[in-house]
mmCIF file of C-alpha atoms in Angstrom:
data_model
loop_
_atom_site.group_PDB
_atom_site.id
_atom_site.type_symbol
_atom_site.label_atom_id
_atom_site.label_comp_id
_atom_site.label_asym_id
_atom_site.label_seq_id
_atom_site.Cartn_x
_atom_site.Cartn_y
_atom_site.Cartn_z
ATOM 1 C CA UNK A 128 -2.833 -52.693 4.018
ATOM 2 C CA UNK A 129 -0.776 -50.136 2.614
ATOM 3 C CA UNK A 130 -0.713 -46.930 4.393
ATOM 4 C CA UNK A 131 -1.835 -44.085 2.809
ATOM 5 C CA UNK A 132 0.625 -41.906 1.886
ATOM 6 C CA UNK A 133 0.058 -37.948 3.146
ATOM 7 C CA UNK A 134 -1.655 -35.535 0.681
ATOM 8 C CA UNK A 135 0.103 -33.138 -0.759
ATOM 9 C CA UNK A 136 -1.487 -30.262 0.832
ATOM 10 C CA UNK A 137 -0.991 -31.327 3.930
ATOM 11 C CA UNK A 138 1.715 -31.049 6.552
ATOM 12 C CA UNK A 139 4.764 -28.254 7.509
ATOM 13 C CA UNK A 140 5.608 -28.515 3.808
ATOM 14 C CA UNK A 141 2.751 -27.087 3.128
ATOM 15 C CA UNK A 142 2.832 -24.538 5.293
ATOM 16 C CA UNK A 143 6.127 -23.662 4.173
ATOM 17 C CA UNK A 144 5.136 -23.658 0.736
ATOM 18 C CA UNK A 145 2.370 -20.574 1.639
ATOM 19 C CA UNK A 146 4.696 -19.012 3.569
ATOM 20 C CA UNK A 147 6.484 -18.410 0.458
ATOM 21 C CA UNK A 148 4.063 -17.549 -2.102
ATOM 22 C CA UNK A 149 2.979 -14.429 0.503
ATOM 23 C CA UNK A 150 6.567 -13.483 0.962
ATOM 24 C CA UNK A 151 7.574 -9.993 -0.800
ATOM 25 C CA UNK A 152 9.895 -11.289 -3.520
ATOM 26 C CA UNK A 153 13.409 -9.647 -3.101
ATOM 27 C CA UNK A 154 13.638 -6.245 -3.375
ATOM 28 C CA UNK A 155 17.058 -5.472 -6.374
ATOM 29 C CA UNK A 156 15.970 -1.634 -5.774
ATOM 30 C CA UNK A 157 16.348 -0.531 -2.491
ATOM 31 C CA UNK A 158 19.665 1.126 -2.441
ATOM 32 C CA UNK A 159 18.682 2.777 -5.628
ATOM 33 C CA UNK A 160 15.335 3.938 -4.068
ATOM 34 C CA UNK A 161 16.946 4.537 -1.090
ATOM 35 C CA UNK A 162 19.211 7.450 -2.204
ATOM 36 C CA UNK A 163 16.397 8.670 -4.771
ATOM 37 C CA UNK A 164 13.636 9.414 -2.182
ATOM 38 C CA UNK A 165 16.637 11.238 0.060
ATOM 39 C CA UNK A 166 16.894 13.148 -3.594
ATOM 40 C CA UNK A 167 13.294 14.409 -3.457
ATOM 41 C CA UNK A 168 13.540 15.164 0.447
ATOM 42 C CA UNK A 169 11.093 12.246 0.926
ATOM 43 C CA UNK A 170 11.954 11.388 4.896
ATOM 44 C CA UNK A 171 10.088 9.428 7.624
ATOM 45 C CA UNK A 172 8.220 11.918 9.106
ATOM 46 C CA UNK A 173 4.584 12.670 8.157
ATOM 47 C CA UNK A 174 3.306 15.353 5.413
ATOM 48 C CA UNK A 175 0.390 17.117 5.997
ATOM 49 C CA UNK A 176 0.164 17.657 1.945
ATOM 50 C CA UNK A 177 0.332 13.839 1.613
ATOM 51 C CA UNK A 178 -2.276 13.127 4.080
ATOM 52 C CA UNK A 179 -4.264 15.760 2.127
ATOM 53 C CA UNK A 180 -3.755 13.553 -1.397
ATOM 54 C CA UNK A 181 -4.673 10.668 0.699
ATOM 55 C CA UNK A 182 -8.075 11.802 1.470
ATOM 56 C CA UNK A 183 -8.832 13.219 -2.238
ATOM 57 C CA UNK A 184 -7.791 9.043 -2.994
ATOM 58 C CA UNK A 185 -10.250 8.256 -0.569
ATOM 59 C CA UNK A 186 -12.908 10.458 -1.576
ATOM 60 C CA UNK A 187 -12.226 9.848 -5.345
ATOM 61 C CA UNK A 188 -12.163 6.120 -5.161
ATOM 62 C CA UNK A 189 -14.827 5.397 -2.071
ATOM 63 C CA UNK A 190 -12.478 4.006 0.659
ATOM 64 C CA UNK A 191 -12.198 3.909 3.726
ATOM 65 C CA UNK A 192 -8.641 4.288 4.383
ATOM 66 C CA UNK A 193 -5.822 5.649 2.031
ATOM 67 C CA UNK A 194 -2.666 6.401 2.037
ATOM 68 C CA UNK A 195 1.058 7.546 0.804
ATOM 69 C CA UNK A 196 3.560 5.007 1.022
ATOM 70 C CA UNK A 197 7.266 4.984 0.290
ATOM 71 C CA UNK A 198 9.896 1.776 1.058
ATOM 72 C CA UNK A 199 12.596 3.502 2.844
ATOM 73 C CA UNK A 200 15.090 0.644 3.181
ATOM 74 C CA UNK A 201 14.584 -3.229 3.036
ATOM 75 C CA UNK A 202 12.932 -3.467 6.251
ATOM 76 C CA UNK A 203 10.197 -0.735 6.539
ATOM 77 C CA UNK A 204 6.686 1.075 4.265
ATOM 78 C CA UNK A 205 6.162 4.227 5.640
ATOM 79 C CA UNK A 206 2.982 6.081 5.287
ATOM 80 C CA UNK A 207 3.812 9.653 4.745
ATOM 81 C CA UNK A 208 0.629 10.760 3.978
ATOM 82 C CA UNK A 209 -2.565 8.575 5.624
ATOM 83 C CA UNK A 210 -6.171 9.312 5.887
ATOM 84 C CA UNK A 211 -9.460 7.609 7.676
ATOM 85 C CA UNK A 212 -12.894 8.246 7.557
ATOM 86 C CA UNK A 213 -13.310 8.394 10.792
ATOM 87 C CA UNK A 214 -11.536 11.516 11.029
ATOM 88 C CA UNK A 215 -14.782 12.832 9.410
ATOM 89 C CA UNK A 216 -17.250 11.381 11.053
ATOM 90 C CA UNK A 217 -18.969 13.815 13.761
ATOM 91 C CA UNK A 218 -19.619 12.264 17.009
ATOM 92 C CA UNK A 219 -23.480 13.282 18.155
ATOM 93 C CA UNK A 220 -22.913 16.364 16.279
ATOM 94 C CA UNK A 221 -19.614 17.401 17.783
ATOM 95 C CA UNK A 222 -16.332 17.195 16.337
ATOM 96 C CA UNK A 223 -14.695 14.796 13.879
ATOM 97 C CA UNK A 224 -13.531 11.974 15.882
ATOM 98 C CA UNK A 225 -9.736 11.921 17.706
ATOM 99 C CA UNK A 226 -9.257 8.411 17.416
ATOM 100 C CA UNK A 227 -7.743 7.027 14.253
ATOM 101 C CA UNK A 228 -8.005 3.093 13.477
ATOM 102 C CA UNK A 229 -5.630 3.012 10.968
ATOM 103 C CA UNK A 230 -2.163 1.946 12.602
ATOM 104 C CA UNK A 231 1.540 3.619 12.932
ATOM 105 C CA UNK A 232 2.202 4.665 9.720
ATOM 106 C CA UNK A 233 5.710 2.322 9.872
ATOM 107 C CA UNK A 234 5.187 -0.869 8.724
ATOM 108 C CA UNK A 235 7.568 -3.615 8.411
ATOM 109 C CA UNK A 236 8.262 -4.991 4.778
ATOM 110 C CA UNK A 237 7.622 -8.594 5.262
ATOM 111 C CA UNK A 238 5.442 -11.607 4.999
ATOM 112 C CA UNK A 239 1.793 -10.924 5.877
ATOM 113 C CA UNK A 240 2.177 -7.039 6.317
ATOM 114 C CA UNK A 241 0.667 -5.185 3.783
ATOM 115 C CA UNK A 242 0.021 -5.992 0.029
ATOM 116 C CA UNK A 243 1.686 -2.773 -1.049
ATOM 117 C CA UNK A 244 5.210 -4.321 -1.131
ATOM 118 C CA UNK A 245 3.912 -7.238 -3.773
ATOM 119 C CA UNK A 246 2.176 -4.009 -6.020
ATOM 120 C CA UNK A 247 6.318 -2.372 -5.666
ATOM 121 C CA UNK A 248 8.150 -5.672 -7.089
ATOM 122 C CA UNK A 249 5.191 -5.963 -9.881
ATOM 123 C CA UNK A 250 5.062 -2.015 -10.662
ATOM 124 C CA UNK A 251 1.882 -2.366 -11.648
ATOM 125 C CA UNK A 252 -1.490 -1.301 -9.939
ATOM 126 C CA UNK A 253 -3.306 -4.064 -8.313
ATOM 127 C CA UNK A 254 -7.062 -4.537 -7.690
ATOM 128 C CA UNK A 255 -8.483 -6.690 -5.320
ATOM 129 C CA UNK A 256 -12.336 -6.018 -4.953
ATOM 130 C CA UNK A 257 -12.472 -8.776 -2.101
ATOM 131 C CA UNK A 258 -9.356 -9.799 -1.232
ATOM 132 C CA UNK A 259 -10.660 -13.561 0.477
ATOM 133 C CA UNK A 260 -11.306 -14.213 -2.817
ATOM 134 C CA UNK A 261 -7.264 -14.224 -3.102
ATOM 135 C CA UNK A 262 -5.532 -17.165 -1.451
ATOM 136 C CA UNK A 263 -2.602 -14.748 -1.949
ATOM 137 C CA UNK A 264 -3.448 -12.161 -0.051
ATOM 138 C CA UNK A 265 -6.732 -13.638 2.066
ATOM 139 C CA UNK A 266 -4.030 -14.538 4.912
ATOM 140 C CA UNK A 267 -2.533 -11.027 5.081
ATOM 141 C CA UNK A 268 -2.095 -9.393 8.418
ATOM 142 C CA UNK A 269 -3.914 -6.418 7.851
ATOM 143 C CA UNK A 270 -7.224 -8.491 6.841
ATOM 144 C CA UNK A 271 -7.718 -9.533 10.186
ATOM 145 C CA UNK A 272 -6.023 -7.051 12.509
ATOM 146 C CA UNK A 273 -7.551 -3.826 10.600
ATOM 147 C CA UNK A 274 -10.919 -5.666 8.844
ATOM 148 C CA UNK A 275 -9.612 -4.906 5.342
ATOM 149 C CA UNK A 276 -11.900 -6.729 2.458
ATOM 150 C CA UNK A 277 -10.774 -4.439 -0.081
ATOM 151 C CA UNK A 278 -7.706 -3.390 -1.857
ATOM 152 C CA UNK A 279 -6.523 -0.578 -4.432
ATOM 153 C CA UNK A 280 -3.106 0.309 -5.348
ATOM 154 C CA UNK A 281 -0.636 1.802 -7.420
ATOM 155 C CA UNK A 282 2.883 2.183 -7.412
ATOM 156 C CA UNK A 283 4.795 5.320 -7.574
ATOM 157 C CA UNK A 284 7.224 5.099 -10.300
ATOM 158 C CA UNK A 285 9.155 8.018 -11.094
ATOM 159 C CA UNK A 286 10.749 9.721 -13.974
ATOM 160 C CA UNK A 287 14.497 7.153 -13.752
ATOM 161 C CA UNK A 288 12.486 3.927 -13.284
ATOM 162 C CA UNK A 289 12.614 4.042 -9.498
ATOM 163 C CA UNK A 290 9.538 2.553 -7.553
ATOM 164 C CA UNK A 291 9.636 5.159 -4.598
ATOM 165 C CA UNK A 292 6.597 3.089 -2.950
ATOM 166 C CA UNK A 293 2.954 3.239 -3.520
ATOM 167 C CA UNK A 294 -0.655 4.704 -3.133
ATOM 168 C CA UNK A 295 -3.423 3.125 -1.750
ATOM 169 C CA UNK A 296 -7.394 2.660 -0.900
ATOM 170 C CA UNK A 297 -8.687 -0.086 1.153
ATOM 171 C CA UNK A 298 -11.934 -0.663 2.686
ATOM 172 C CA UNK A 299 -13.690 -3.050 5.133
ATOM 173 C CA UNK A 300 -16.217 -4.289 2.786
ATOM 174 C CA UNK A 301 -15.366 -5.873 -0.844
ATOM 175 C CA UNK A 302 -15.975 -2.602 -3.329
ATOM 176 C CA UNK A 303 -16.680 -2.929 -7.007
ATOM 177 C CA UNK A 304 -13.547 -0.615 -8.340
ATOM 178 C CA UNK A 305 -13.449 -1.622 -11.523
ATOM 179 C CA UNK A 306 -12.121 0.123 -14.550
ATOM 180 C CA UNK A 307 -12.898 3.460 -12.965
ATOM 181 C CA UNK A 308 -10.505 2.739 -9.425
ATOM 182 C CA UNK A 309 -7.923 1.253 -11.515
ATOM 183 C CA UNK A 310 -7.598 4.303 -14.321
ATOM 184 C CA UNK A 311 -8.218 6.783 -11.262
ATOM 185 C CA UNK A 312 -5.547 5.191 -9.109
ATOM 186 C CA UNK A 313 -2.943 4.659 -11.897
ATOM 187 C CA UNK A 314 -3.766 8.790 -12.766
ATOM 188 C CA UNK A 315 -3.020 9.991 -8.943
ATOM 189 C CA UNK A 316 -0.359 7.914 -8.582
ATOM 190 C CA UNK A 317 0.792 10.114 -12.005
ATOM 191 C CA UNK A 318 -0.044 13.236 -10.818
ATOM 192 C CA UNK A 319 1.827 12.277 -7.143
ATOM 193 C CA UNK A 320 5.054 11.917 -8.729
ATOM 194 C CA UNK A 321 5.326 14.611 -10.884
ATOM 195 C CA UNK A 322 4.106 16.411 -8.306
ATOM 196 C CA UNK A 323 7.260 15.206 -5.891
ATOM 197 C CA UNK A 324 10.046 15.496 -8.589
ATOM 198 C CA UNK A 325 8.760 19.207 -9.376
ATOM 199 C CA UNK A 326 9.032 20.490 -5.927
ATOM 200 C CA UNK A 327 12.183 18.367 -5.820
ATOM 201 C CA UNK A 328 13.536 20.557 -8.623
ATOM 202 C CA UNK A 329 12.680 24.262 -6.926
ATOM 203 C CA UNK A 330 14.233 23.131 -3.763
ATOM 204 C CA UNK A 331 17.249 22.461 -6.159
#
C-alpha cells in the first residue's frame, strides 16, 4: 500500500508558513518616520498629556487598556502615552491601585508582539471585536501574556504621509465596537496629530 502522503497543513512547513503570515511586513518608512517624529520632539520617554488622551480613548471607546504608540526605529513601538483601568479602580475604598498590568511601554516590532505594527504597514484602522476569531492575530503574544480578546486601532498619519505609529483600545473580553469605535478611533487619531504637528510648530 501506498503511503499516504503528508497533508498540507501539517509539518515545519507549516509552521513556517504561519510564522510568516503574522510577521510585520517590511517597514519602507522608518528612516522617514524616524527623522519626522525627532521633528515634532516625539522621544522615548513618557508624556503625561499622552497618557491623558489615552484614558479619554479608553473612556470614549470602553476599554480596558489604551494607549499612544509611535515606531521609533525598525526594532521598537513605544507607548508614549498608556492608560489602565486599574489605575481607577479603588481598593476597599482607598486609593486607585499602584500596580499597573499593562507592560513596559517598549515593545519590540516583531512577530507575535503587538497588532499595532500590521495597522502601521496597512494605514488603516483595524477592528477586531474578538480577536480568536482571527487566525491572524489569535496567536499574538499579547493574547495570552496580557488576556487581550479585543482590539481597536488607528494609525497616526500625519500631514506629509508619514505613519508616526498608532492609537489603541484593547480589552480582555471581545467588545462590540462597531461603527461607533471605528469612526471614534479614526477621529482621535485626527485630532492626536494635529494636535502634535501644532505644538510642533510653536516650539518652532
Amino acid at each position: 500500500m501506498a503511503a499516504t502522503p503528508p497533508h498540507p497543513s501539517s509539518g515545519p512547513e507549516s509552521g513556517i508558513a504561519v510564522r510568516h503570515l503574522l510577521l510585520p511586513p517590511e517597514d519602507p518608512q522608518v528612516r522617514t518616520r524616524s527623522e519626522r517624529l525627532r521633528a515634532l520632539g516625539i522621544e522615548a520617554r513618557p508624556d503625561t498629556e499622552l497618557d491623558a488622551f489615552a484614558r479619554e480613548l479608553a473612556q470614549r471607546t470602553g476599554g480596558c487598556y489604551a494607549g499612544v504608540n509611535f515606531f521609533l526605529d525598525a526594532d521598537r513601538q513605544y507607548f508614549a502615552g498608556l492608560y489602565s483601568a486599574a489605575q481607577d479602580t479603588p481598593v476597599h475604598g482607598g486609593p486607585a491601585l499602584l500596580q499597573d498590568p499593562v507592560p513596559g511601554r517598549v515593545m519590540p516590532r516583531d512577530i507575535d508582539m503587538g497588532i499595532c505594527p500590521h495597522v502601521v504597514k496597512r494605514r488603516r484602522a483595524l477592528v477586531l471585536e474578538d480577536i480568536r476569531d482571527f487566525p491572524r492575530f489569535a496567536g499574538n503574544h499579547v493574547v495570552d501574556a496580557i488576556g487581550i480578546h479585543s482590539y481597536l486601532g488607528a494609525p497616526l498619519i500625519d500631514s506629509t504621509g508619514v505613519v508616526l505609529g498608532t492609537i489603541c483600545v484593547v480589552d480582555q473580553d471581545p467588545q462590540p465596537w462597531g461603527r461607533k469605535g471605528l469612526e471614534t478611533i479614526k477621529a482621535m487619531a485626527a485630532e492626536l496629530v494635529e494636535q502634535l504637528e501644532e505644538s510642533a510648530r510653536h516650539r518652532g
